[in-house]
PDB file of C-alpha atoms in Angstrom:
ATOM      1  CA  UNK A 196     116.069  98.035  78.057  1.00 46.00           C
ATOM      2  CA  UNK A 197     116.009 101.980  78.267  1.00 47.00           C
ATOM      3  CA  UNK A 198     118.403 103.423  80.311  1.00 48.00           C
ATOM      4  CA  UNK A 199     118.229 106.780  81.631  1.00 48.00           C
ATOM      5  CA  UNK A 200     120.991 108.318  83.881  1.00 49.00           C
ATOM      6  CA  UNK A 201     118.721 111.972  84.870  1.00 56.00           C
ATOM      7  CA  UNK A 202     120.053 113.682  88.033  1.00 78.00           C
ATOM      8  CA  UNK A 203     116.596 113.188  89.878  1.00 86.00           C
ATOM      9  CA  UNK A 204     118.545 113.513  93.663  1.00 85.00           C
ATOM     10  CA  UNK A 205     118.397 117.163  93.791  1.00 84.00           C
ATOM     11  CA  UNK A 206     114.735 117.530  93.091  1.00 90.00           C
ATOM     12  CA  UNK A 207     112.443 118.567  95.943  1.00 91.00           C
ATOM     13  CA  UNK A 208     108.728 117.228  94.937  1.00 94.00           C
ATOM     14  CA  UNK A 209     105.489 118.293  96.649  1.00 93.00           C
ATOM     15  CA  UNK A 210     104.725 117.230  99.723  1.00 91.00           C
ATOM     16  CA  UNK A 211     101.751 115.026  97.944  1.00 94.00           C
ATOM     17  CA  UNK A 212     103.399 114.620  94.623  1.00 96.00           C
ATOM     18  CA  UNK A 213     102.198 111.221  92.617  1.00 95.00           C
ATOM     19  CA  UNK A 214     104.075 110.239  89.106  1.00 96.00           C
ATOM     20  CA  UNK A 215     101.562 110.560  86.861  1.00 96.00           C
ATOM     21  CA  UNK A 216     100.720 109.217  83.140  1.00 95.00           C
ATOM     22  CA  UNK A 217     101.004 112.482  81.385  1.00 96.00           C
ATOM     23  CA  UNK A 218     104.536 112.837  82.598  1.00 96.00           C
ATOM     24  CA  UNK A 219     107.689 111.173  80.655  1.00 95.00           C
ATOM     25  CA  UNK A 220     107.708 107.842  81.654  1.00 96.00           C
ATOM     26  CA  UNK A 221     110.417 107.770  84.712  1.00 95.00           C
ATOM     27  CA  UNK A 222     111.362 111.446  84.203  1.00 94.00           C
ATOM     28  CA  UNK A 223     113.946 112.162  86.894  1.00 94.00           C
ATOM     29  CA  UNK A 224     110.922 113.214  89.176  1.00 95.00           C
ATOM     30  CA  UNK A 225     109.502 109.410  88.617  1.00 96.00           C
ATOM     31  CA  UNK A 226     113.115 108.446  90.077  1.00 96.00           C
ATOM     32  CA  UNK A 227     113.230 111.245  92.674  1.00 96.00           C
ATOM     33  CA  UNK A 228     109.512 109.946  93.499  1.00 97.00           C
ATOM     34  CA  UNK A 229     110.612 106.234  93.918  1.00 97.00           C
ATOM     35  CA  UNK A 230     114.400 107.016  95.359  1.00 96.00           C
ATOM     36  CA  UNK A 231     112.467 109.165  97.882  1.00 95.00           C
ATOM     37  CA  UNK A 232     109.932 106.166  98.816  1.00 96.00           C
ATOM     38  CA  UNK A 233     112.551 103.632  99.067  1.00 97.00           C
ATOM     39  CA  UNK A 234     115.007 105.050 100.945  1.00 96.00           C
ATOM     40  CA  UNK A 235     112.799 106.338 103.675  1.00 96.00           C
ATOM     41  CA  UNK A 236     111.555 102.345 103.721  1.00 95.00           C
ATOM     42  CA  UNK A 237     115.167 101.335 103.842  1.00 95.00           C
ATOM     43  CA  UNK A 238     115.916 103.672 106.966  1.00 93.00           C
ATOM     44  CA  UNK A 239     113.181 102.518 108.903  1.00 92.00           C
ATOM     45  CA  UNK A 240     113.623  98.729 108.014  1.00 90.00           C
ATOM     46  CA  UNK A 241     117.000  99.302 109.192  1.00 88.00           C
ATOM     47  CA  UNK A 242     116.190 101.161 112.727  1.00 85.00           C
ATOM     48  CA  UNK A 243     113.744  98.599 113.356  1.00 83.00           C
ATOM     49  CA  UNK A 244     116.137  95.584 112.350  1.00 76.00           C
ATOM     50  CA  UNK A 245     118.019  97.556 115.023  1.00 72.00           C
ATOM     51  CA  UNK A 246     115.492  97.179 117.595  1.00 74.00           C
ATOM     52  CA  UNK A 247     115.067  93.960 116.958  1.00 73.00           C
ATOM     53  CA  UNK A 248     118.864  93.053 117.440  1.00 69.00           C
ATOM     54  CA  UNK A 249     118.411  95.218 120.681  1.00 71.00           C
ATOM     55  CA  UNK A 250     115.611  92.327 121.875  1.00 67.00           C
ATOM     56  CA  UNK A 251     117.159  89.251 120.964  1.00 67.00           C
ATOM     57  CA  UNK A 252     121.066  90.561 122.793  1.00 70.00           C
ATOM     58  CA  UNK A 253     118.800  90.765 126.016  1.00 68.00           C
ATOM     59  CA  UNK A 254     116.931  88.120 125.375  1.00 65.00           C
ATOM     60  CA  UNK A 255     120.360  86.323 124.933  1.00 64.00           C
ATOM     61  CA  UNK A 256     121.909  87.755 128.033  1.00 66.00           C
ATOM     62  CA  UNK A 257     118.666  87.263 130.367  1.00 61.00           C
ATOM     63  CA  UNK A 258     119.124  83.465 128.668  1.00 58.00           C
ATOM     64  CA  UNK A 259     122.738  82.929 129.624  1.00 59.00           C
ATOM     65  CA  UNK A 260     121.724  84.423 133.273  1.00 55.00           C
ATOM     66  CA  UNK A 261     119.609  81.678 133.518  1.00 58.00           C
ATOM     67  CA  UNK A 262     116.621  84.686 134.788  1.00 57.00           C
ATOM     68  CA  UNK A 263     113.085  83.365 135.857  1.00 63.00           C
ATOM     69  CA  UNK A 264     111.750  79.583 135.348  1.00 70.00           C
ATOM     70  CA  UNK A 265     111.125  76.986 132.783  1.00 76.00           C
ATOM     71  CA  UNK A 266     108.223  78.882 131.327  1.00 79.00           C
ATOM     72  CA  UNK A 267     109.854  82.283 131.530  1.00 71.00           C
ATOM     73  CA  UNK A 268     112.749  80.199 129.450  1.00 72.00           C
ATOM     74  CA  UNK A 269     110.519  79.210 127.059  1.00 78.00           C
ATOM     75  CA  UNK A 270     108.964  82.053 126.395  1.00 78.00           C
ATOM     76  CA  UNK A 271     112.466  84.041 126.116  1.00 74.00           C
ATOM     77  CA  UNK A 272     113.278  81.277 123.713  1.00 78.00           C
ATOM     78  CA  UNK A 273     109.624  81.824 121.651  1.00 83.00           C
ATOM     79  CA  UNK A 274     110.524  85.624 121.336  1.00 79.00           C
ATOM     80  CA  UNK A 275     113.801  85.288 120.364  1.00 79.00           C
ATOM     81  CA  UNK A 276     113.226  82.258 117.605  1.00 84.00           C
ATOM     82  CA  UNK A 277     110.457  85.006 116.515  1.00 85.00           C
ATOM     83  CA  UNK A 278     112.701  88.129 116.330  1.00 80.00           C
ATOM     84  CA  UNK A 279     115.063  86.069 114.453  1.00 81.00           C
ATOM     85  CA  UNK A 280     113.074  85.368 112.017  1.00 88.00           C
ATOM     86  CA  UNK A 281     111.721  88.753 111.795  1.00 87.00           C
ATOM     87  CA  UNK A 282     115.349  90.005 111.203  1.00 84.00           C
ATOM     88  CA  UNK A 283     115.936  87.388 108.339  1.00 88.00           C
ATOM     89  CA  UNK A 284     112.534  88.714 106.827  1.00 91.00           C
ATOM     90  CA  UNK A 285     114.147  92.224 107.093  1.00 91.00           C
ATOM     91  CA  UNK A 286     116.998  91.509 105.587  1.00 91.00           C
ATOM     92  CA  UNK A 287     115.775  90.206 102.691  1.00 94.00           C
ATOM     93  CA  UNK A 288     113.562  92.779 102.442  1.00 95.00           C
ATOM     94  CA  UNK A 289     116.296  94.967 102.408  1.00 96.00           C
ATOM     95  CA  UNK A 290     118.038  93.451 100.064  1.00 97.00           C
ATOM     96  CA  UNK A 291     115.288  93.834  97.539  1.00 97.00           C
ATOM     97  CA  UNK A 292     115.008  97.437  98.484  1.00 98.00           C
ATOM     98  CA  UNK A 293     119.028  98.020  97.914  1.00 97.00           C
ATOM     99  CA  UNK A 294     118.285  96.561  95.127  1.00 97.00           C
ATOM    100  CA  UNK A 295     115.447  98.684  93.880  1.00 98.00           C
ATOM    101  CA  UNK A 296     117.915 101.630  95.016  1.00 97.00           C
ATOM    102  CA  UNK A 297     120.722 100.786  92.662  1.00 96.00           C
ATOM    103  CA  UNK A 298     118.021 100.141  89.803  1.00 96.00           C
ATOM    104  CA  UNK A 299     116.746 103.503  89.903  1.00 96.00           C
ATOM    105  CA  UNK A 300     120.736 104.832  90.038  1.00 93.00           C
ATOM    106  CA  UNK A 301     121.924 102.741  87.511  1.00 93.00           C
ATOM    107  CA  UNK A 302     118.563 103.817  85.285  1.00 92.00           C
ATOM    108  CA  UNK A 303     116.774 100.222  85.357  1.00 95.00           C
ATOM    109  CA  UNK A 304     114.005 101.013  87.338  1.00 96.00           C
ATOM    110  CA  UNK A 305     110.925 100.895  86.200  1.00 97.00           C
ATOM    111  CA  UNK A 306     111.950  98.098  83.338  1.00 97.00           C
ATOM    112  CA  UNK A 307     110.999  94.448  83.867  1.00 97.00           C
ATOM    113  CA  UNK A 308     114.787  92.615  84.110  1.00 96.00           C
ATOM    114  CA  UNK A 309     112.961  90.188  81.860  1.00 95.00           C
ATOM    115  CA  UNK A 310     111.805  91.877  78.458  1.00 96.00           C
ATOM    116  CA  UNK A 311     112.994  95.481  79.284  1.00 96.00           C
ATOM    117  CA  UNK A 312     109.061  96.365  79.183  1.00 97.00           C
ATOM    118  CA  UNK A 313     107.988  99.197  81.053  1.00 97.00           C
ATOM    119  CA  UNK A 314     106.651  97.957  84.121  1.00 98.00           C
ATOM    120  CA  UNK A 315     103.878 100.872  84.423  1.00 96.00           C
ATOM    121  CA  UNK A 316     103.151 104.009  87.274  1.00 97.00           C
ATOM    122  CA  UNK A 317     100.405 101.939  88.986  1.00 96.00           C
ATOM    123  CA  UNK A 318     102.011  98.741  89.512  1.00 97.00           C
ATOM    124  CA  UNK A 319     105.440 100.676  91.063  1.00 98.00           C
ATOM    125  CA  UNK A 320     103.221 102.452  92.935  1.00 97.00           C
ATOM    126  CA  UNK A 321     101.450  99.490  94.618  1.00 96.00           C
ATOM    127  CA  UNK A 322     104.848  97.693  95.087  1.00 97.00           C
ATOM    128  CA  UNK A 323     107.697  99.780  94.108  1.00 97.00           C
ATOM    129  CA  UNK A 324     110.149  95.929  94.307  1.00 97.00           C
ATOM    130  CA  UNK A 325     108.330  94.647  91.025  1.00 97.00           C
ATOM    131  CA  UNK A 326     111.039  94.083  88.123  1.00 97.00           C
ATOM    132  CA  UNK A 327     108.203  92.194  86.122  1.00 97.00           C
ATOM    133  CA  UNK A 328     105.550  93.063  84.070  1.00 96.00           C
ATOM    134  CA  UNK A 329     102.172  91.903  85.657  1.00 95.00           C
ATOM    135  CA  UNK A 330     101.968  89.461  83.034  1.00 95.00           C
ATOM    136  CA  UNK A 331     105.705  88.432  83.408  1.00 96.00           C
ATOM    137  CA  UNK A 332     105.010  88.016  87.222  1.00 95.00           C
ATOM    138  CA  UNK A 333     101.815  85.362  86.826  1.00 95.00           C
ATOM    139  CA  UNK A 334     103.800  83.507  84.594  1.00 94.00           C
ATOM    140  CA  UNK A 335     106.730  83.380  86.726  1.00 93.00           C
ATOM    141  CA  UNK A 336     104.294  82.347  89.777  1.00 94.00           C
ATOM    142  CA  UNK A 337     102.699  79.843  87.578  1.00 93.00           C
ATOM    143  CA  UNK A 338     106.073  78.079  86.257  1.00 91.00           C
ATOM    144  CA  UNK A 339     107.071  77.995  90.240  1.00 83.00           C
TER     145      UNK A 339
END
């Protein structure tokens, strides 16, 4: 596996800047690209995990209160089973996203953790999470 440790956190890209092919393959503006994409993801997972958390204490609280009747229960109960889940979802989302993060900082990114094969622009692009090869990834969804 290549590893690259470029300073790519003091770059400031284009407003509309795209890695592309011609350029070194995760160059430190490929990182600054990806590190850029990811963390704004990450802070808006986490103010909407927040929000969510916000919900499900009132939801709690109007719960414990015992507010409205059976079907207003129920439905408090629907909505917070749903936001829970939600959250999980996020968090595991965010894990693969912290994960990503560290990747680029550690100079992994962009290499499938399998074979150490470049992983490719278009495919990070489309889902900047992949640490497989396309290839790697149909075979791992077949053997599951």
């Amino acid at each position: 596996m290549k590893k690259k440790t470029l300073d790519f956190k003091g770059i400031i890209l284009p407003a509309k800047y795209v890695p592309k092919k011609s350029e070194p393959y995760m160059c430190p503006e490929h990182l600054a690209f990806f590190y850029n994409m990811l963390t704004k993801q990450r802070d808006e997972l986490l103010n909407n995990t927040n929000s969510i958390l916000d919900d499900v204490r009132t939801a709690e609280k109007n719960d414990t209160a015992g507010v409205g009747d059976e079907q207003d229960q129920a439905s408090i109960e629907q909505e917070l089973t749903m936001n829970l889940r939600v959250s999980e979802r996020n968090d595991n989302l965010l894990a693969k996203i912290n994960s990503a993060i560290e990747r680029i900082e550690n100079g992994s990114f962009g290499y499938s953790i399998i074979s150490g094969d470049e992983i490719g622009l278009q495919r990070l692009i489309a889902r900047p999470l992949a640490t497989m090869t396309v290839e790697e990834q149909e075979e791992y969804e077949q053997k599951k």
